Coordinates of C-alpha atoms in Angstrom, one line a residue:
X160 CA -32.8 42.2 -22.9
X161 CA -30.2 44.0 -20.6
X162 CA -27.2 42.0 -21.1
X163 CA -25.1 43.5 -17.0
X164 CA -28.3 41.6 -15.3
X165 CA -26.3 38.6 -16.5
X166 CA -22.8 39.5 -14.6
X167 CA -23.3 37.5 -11.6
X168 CA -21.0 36.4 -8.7
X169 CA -18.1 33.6 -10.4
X170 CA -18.4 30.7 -8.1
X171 CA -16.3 28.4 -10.0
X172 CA -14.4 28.7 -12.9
X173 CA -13.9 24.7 -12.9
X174 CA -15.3 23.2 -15.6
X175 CA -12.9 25.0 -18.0
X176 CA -9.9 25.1 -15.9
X177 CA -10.2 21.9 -13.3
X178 CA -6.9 22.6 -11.8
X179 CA -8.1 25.5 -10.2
X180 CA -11.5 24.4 -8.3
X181 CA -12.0 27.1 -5.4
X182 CA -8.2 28.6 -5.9
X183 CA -7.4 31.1 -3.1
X184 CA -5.1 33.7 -4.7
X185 CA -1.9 31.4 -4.3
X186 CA 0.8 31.5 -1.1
X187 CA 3.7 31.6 -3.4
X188 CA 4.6 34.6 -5.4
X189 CA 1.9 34.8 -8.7
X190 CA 2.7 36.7 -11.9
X191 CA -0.2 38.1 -14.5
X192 CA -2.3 35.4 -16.2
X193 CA -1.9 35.3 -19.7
X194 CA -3.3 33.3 -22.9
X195 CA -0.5 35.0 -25.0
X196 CA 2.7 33.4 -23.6
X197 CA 5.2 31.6 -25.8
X198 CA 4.4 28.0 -24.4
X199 CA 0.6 28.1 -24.5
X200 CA 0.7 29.8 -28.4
X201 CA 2.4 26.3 -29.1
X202 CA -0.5 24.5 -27.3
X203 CA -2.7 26.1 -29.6
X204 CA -0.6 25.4 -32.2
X205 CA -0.6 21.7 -31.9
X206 CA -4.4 22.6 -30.7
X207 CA -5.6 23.3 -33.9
X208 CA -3.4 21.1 -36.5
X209 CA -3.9 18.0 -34.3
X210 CA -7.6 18.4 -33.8
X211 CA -8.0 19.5 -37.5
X212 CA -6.2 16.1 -38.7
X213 CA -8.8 14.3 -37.0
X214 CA -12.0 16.1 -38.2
X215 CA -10.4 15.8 -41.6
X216 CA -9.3 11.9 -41.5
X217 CA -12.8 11.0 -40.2
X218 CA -14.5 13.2 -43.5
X219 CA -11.9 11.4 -45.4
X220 CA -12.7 8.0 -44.5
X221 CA -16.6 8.0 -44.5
X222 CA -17.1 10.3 -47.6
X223 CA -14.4 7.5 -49.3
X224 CA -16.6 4.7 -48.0
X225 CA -19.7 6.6 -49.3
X226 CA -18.1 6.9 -52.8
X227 CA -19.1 10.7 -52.9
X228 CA -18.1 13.4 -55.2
X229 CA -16.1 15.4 -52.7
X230 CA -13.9 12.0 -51.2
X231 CA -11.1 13.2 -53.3
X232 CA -11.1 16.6 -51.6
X233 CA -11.4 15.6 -48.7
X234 CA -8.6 13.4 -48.4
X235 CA -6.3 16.5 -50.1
X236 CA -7.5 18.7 -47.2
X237 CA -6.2 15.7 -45.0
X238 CA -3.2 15.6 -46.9
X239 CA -2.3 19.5 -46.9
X240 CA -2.8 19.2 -42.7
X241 CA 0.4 17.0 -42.6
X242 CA 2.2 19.2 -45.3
X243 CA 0.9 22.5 -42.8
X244 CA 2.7 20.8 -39.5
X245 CA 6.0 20.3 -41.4
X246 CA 7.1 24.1 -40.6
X247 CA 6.0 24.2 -36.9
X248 CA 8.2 20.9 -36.4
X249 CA 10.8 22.5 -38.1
X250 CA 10.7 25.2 -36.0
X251 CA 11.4 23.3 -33.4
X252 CA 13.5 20.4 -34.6
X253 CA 14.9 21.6 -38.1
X254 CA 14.5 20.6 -41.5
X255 CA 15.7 17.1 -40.9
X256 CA 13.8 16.5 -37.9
X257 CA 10.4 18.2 -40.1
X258 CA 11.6 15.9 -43.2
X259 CA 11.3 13.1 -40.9
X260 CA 8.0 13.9 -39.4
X261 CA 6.3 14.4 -42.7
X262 CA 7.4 11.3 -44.0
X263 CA 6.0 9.5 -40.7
X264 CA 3.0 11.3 -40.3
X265 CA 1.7 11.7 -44.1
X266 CA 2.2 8.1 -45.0
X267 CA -0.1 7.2 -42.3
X268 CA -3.0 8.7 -43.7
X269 CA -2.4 6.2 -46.7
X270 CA -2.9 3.7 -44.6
X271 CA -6.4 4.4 -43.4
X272 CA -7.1 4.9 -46.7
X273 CA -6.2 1.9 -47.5
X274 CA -8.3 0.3 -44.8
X275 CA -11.5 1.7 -46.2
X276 CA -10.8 0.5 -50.1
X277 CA -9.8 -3.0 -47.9
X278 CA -13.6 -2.4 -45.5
X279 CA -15.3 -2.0 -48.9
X280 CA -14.5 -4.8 -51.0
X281 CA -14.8 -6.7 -47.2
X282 CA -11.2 -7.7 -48.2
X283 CA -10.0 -9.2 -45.1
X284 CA -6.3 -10.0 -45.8
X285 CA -6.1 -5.9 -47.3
X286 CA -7.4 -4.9 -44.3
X287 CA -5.2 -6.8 -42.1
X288 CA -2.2 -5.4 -44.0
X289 CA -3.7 -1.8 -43.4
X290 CA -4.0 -2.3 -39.4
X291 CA -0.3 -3.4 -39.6
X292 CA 0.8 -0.6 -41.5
X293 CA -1.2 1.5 -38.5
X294 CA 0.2 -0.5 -35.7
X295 CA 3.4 0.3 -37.7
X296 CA 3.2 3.8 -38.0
X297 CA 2.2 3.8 -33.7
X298 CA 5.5 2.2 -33.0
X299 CA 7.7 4.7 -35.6
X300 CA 5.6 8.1 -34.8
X301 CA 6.1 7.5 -30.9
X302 CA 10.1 6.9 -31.2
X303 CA 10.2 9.6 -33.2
X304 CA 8.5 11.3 -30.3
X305 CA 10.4 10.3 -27.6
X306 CA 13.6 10.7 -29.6
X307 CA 12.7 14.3 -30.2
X308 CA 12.0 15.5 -26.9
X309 CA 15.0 14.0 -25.6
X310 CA 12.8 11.8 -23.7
X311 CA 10.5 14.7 -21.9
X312 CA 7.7 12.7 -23.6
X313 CA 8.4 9.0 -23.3
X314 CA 8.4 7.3 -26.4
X315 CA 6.0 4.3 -24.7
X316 CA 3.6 7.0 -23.4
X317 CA 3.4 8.9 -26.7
X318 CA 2.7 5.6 -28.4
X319 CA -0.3 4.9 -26.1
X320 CA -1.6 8.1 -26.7
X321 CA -1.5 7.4 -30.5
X322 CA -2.8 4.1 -30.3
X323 CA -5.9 5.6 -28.2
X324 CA -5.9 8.0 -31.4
X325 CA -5.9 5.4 -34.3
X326 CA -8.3 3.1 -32.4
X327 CA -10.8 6.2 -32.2
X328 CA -10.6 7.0 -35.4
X329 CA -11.2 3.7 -36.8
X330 CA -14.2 2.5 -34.0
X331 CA -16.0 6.2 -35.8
X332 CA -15.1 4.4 -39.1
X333 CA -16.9 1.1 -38.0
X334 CA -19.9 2.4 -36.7
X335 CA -20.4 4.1 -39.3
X336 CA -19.8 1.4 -42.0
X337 CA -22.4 -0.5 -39.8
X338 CA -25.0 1.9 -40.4
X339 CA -24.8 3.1 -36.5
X340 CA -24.1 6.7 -37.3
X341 CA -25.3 8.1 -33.2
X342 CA -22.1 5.3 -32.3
X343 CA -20.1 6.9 -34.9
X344 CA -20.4 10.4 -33.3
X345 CA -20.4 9.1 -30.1
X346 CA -17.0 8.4 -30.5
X347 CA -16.2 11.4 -32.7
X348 CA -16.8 13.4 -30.2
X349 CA -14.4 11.3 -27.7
X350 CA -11.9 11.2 -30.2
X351 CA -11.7 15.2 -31.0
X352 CA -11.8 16.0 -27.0
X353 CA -8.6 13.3 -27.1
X354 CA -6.7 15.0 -29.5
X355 CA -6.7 18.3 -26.9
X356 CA -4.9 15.9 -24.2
X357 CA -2.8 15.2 -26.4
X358 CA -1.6 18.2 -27.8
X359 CA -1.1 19.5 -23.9
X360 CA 0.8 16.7 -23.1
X361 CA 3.2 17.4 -26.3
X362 CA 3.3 20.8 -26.0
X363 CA 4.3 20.3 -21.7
X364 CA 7.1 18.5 -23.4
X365 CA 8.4 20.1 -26.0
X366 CA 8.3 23.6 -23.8
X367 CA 10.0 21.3 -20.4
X368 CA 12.9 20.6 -22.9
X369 CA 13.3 23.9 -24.8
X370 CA 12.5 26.2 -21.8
X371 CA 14.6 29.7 -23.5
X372 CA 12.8 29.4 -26.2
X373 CA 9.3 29.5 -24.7
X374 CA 10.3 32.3 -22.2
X375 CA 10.3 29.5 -19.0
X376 CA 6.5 29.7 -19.4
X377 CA 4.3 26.4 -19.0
X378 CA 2.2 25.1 -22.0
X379 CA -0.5 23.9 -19.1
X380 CA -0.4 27.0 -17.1
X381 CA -4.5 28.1 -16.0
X382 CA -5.1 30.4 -18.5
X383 CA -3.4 27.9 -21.1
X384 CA -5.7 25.1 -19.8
X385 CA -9.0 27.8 -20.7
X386 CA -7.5 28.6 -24.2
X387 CA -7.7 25.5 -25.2
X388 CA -11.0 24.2 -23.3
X389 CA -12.5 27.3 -25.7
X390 CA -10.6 25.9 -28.4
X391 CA -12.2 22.6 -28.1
X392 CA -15.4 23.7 -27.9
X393 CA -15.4 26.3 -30.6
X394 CA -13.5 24.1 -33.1
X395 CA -16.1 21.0 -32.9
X396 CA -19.0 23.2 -33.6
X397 CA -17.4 24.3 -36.7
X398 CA -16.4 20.8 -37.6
X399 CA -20.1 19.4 -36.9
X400 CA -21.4 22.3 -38.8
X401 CA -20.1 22.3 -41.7
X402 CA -20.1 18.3 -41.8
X403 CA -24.0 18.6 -40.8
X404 CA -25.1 21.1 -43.5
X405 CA -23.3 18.9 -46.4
X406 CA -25.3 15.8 -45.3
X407 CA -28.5 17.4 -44.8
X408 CA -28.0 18.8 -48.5
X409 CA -27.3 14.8 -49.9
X410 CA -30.4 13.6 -47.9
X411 CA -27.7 11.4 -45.9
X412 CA -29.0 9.4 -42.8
X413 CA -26.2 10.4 -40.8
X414 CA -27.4 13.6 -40.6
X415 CA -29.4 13.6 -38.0
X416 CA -26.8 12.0 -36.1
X417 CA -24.5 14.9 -36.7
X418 CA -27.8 17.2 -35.6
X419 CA -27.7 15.3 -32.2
X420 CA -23.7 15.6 -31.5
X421 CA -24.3 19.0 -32.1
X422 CA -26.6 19.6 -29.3
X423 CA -24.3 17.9 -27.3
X424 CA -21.7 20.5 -28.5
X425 CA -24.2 23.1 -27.4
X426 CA -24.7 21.6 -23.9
X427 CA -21.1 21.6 -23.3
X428 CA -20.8 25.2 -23.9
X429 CA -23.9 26.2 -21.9
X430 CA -22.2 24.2 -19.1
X431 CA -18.9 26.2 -19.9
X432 CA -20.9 29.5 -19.6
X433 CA -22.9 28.5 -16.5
X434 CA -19.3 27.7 -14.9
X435 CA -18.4 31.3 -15.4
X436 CA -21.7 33.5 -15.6
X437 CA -24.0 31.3 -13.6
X438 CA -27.1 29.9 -14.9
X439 CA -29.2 32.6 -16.4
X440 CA -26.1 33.3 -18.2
X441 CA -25.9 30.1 -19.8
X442 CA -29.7 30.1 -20.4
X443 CA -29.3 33.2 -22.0
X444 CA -26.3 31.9 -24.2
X445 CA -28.4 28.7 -25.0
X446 CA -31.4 30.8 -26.6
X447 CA -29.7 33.2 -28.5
X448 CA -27.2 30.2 -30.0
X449 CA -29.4 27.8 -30.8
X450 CA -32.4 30.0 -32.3
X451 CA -30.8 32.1 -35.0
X452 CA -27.3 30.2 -35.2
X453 CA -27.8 26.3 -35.2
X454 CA -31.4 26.0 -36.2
X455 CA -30.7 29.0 -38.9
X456 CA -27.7 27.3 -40.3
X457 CA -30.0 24.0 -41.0
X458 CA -32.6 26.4 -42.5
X459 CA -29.7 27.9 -44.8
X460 CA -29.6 24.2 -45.7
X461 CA -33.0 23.8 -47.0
X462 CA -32.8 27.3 -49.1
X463 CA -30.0 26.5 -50.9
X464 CA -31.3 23.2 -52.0
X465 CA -35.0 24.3 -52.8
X466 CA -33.0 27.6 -54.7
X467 CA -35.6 29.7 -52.5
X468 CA -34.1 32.8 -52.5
X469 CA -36.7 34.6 -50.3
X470 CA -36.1 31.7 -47.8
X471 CA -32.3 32.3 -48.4
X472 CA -32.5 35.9 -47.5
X473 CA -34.3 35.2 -44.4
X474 CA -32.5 33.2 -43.0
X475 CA -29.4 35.8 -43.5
X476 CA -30.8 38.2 -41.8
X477 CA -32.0 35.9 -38.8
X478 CA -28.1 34.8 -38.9
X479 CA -27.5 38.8 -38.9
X480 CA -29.2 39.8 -35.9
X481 CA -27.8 37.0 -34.3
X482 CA -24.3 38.4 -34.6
X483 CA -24.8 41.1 -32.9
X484 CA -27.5 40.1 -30.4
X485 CA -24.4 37.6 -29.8
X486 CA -22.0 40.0 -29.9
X487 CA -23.6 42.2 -27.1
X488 CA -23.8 39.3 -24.9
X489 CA -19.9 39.1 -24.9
X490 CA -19.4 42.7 -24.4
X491 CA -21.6 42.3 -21.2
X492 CA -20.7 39.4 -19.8
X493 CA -16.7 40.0 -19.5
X494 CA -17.2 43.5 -18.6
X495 CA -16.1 45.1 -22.4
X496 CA -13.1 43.2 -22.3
X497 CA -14.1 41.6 -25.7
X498 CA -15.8 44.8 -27.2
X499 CA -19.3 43.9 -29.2
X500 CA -17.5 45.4 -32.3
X501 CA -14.7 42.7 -32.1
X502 CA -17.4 40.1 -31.4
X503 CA -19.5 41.0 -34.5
X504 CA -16.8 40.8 -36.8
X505 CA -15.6 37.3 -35.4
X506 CA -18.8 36.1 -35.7
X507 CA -20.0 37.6 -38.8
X508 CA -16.7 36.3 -40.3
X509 CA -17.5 32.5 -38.9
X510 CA -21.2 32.7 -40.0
X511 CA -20.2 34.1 -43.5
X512 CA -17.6 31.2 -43.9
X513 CA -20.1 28.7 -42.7
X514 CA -22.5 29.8 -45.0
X515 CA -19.7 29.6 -48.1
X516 CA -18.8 26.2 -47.0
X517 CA -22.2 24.9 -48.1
X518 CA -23.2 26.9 -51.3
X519 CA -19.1 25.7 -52.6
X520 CA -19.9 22.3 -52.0
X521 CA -23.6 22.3 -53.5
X522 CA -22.1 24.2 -56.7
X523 CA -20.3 21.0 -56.8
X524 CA -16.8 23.2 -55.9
X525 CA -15.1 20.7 -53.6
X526 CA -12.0 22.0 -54.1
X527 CA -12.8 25.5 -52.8
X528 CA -15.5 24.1 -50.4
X529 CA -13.0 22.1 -48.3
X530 CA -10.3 25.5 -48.7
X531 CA -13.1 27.4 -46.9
X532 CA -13.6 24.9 -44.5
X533 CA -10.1 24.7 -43.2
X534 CA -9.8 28.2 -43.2
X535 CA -13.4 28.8 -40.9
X536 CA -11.9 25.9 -38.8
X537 CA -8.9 27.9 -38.2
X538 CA -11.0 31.4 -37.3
X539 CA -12.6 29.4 -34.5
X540 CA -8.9 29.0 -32.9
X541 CA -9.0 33.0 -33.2
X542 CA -12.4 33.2 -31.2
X543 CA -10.9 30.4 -28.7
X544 CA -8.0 33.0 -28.0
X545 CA -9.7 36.1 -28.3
X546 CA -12.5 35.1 -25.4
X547 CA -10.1 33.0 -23.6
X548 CA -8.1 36.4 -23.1
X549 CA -11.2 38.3 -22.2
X550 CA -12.0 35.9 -19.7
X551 CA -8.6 35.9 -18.2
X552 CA -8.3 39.4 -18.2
X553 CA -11.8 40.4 -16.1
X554 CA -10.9 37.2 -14.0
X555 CA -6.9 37.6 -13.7
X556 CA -6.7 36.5 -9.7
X557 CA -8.4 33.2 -10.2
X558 CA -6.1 32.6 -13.2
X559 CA -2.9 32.9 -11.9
X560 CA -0.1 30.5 -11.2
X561 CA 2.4 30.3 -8.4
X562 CA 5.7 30.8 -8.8
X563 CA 8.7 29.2 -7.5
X564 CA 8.8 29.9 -3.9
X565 CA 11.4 32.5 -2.9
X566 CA 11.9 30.4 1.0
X567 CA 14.1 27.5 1.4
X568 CA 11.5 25.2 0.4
X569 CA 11.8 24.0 -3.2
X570 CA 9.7 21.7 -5.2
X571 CA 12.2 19.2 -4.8
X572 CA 11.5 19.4 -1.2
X573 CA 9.4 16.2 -0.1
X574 CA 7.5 18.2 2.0
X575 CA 5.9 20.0 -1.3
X576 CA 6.8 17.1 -3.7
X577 CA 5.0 14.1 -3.6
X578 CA 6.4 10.9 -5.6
X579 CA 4.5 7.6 -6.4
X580 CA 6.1 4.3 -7.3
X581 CA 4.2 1.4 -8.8
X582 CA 5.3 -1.4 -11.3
X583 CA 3.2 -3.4 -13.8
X584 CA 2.6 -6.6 -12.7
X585 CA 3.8 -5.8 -8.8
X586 CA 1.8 -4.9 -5.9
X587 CA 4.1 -2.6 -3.9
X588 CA 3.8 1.2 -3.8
X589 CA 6.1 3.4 -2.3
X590 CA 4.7 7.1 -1.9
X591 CA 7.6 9.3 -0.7
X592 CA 9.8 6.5 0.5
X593 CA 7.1 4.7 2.8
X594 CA 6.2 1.3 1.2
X595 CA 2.8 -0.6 1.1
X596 CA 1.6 -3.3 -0.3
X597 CA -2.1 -3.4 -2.4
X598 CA -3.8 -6.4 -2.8
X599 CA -4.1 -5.6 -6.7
X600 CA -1.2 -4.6 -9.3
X601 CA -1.0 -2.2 -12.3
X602 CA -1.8 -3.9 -15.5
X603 CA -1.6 -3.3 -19.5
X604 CA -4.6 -4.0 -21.4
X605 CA -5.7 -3.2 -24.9
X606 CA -1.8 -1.4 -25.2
X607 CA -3.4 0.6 -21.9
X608 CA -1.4 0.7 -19.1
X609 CA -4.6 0.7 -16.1
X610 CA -3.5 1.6 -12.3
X611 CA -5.6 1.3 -9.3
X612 CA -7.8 4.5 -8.3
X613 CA -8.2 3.9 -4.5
X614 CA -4.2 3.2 -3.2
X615 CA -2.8 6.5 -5.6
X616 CA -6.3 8.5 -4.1
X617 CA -5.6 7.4 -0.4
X618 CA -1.4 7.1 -0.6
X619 CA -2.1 11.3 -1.6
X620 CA -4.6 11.9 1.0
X621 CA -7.7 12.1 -0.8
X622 CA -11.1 11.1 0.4
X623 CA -12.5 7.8 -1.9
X624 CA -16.1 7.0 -1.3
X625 CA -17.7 4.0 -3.1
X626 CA -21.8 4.1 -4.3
X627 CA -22.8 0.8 -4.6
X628 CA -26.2 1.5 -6.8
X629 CA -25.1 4.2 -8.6
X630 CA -21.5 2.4 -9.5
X631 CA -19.6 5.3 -8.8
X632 CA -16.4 6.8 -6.9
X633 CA -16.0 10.0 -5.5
X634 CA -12.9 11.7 -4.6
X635 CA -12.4 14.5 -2.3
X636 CA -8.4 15.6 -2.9
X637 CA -8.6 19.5 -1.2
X638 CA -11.2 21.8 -2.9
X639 CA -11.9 19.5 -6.2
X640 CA -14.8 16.6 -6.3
X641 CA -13.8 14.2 -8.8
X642 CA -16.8 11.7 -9.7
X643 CA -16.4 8.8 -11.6
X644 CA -18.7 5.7 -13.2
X645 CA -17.7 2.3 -13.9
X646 CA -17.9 0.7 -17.6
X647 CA -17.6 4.8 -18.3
X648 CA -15.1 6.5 -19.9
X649 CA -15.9 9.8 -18.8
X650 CA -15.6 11.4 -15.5
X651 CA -16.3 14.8 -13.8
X652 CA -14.2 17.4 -12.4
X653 CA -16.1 19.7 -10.2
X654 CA -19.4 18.7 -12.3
X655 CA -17.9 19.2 -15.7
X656 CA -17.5 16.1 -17.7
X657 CA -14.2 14.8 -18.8
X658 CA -13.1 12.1 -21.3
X659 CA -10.9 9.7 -19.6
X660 CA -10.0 8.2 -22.8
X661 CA -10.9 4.3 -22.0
X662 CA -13.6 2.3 -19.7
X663 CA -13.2 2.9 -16.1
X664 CA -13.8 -0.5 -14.5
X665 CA -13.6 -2.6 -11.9
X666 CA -10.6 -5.4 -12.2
X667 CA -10.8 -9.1 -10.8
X668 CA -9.5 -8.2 -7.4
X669 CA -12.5 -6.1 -7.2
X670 CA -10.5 -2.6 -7.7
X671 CA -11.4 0.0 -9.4
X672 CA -9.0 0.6 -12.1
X673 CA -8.3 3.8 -14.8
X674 CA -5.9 4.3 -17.5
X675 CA -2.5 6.2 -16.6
X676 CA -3.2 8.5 -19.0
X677 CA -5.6 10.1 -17.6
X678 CA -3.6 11.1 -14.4
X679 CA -1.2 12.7 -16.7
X680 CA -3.9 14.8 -18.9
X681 CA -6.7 15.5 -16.1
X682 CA -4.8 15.5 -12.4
X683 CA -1.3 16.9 -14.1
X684 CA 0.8 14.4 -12.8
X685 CA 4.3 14.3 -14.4
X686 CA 5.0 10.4 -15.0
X687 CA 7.9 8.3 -15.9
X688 CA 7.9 5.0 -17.7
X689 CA 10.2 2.7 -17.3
X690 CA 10.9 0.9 -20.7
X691 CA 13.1 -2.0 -18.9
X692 CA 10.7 -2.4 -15.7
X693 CA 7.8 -1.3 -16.6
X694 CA 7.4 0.6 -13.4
X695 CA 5.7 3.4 -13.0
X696 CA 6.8 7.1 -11.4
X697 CA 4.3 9.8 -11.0
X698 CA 5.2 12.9 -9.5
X699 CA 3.7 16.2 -8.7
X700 CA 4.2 19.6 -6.6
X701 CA 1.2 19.6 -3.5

């Protein structure tokens, strides 16, 4: 196969970088793109430890509940996560601050532990006491939050984004415990995406309120926003991986499950690639990655436990060629900005760690197995960062950010700034000092604070249309179609989905209604929660 036919016109970079749906090169001054910068290093940061606590408290919880041989293990690799964050927090915050996190943040993982000894012996006052201990920890870990950025992440918005966290983590647990294992990585896959909005949101925060120490750069700057979309992507095939290849070798039902999320995992990065390389790109990505990379790594699988070492050896060398068939597709499609040689040793590196994962745990190794696994988890970070920069590098233009203006008009200005007032429980919003009323009001449900789609879509300018039959709304704000589905919790963003992170749905005054979290994650809004009030301020530069 010649690999340049691929390299074809980029019509939309979108579905890894939303923000910058059909981006002109910007009217304001624009610097280099970069995914190296000071701010978005500590998105990846938080990236990888935050996304690697969850992977590791949902192993922890089900292999617990399972009673298998590697439960201990697993909840040690939990464990060592919280220990791993301590420096990065201390980094920041010093070794009080760090001292204070760990004792927060590790004694939490007790507690889910103890709600699936409590889910076992169907002990229902243990398992009460081990929600409150959870609901405890939310209130505690989110003032700790807010205390330590000074406030740049609200203490009541960082303890909504927790909650969302814990109640993801445990509806995975349920299914599961119920037998529903497609449910349970349903929302494992909702869950992991969640834990990428959150780490943007802390990471905004932290960089807003130390701004020398991250070089004035933004944590959810363009090319920041693709490092981590690669992130995401690369990380949870690791994570199903490895998961997958230990339950196919117990004979596990969830297995199959864990098969399925990771063709969903697949799909998502085709989508990624067609974004970027157009679709006989991503059909070309789609062959070579599935045939002699997931389907191989299942036949590994059956070797080991059938001790066929012809089978083993062919299945290596399938795995082989696919690093550098792999490899050469990189090197082509961004132009040699991430040389096949690099590739191949990336991917010969993830494929050989994969590989080690499984034969540790089926010597019975748990230990090691779950070392190795925490180390290949961390590698795919590496890949997320080295194509991320590839990417940015052949595309530079489209990844760029404006800059302060250098005219009289600042961001201040309400000509370029636009603010939105609303209040829980009122129905008066002011955008930019002209007042309305709505004939619906902003409401907290489930510890979710909801706010109505059409008067923040409209009060902004955007086009809303409403599709009876299909159940869906579709906004036109400038160059980006957002499309969204009632009783859904995902969305799209120029045709890539999005989690939203609850149920959009339609309220009793017949409005459509979405959580307020999801304007600060997806649309970038900066918001401000007031604790007293309960209103509501979202601003953002237009």
């Amino acid at each position: 196969m010649k690999m340049k036919k691929l390299i074809v016109p980029m019509l939309s970079l979108t579905l890894l970088m939303p923000t910058m749906a059909g981006a002109a090169a910007p009217a304001a001054t624009a610097v280099k793109a970069s995914v190296n910068t000071p701010a978005a290093e500590l998105r990846a940061g938080l990236d990888y430890l935050l996304s690697e606590h969850f992977t590791l408290a949902v192993s922890a919880m089900t292999k617990a509940y399972d009673g298998t041989k590697d439960a201990d293990a697993a909840y040690k690799a939990l464990d060592q996560n919280a220990r791993d964050m301590q420096p990065a927090i201390a980094s920041l915050y010093g070794d009080a601050g760090a001292a204070e996190f760990e004792r927060i943040f590790r004694a939490h993982n007790q507690y889910t532990d103890d709600l699936v000894k409590a889910t076992k012996k169907k002990d229902a006052a243990a398992i009460k006491t081990a929600e409150e201990k959870v609901s405890g920890f939310v209130d505690e870990f989110g003032n700790f939050l807010g205390a330590a950025t000074e406030g740049k992440l609200p203490a009541d918005a960082a303890k909504q984004a927790i909650r969302s966290h814990e109640d993801h983590v445990q509806e995975v647990f349920e299914d599961y415990a119920a037998g529903d294992y497609k449910g349970a990585y349903e929302a494992y896959r909702k869950g992991y995406a969640e834990m990428f909005g959150i780490s943007k949101v802390l990471s905004s925060a932290i960089a807003a309120q130390m701004p020398a120490k991250f070089e004035n750069t933004k944590a959810d700057s363009k090319a920041a926003d693709l490092r981590s979309a690669l992130n995401q992507l690369a990380g949870e095939h690791f994570a199903l991986s490895a998961l997958q290849m230990q339950e196919q070798y117990d004979g596990r039902a969830a297995s199959d499950a864990l098969i399925w999320a990771e063709a969903m995992n697949t799909a998502d990065f085709k989508a990624a690639i067609a974004s970027i390389y157009g679709a006989e790109g991503a059909a070309a990505f789609e062959k070579i990655w599935v045939t002699n990379h997931v389907n191989a790594q299942a036949d590994f699988v059956t070797a080991v436990k059938n001790n066929d070492v012809a089978a083993k050896a062919a299945v290596e060398a399938r795995i082989a060629g696919f690093t550098t068939e792999f490899a050469t597709f990189l090197d082509s499609a961004t132009a040699g900005n991430l040389p096949k040689e690099a590739g191949q040793a990336a991917l010969t590196a993830h494929e050989n760690q994969v590989q080690q994962v499984l034969t540790q745990y089926a010597a019975g190794d748990y230990t090691a197995s779950y070392k190795t696994n925490r180390e290949g988890y961390k590698l795919m970070f590496g890949v997320g960062q080295a194509l991320g920069n590839a990417i940015v590098t052949q595309f530079n233009d489209k990844f760029q950010d404006a800059t302060t203006p250098t005219t009289p008009t600042t961001p201040t200005d309400p000509a370029t700034m636009v603010k939105v007032w609303m209040q829980v429980g009122s129905n008066v919003l002011n955008i930019n000092g002209i007042v309305t009323k709505m004939d619906t009001e902003p409401f907290i449900w489930s510890g979710m604070t909801y706010i109505p789609l059409r008067y923040l879509s409209e009060g902004i300018g955007a086009d809303v249309k409403w599709n009876k039959k299909a159940q869906q709304v579709t906004i036109k704000a400038g160059s980006d179609t957002l499309k969204f589905w009632i009783n859904k919790d995902f969305m799209e963003v120029n045709g890539m989905k999005k989690s939203v992170g609850a149920n959009v749905f339609v309220n009793s005054d017949n409005r459509t209604v979405v959580p307020l979290r999801f304007i600060t994650e997806l649309l970038g809004w900066n918001v401000q929660w007031g604790k007293a009030d309960h209103s509501i301020t979202l601003t953002k530069a237009m």
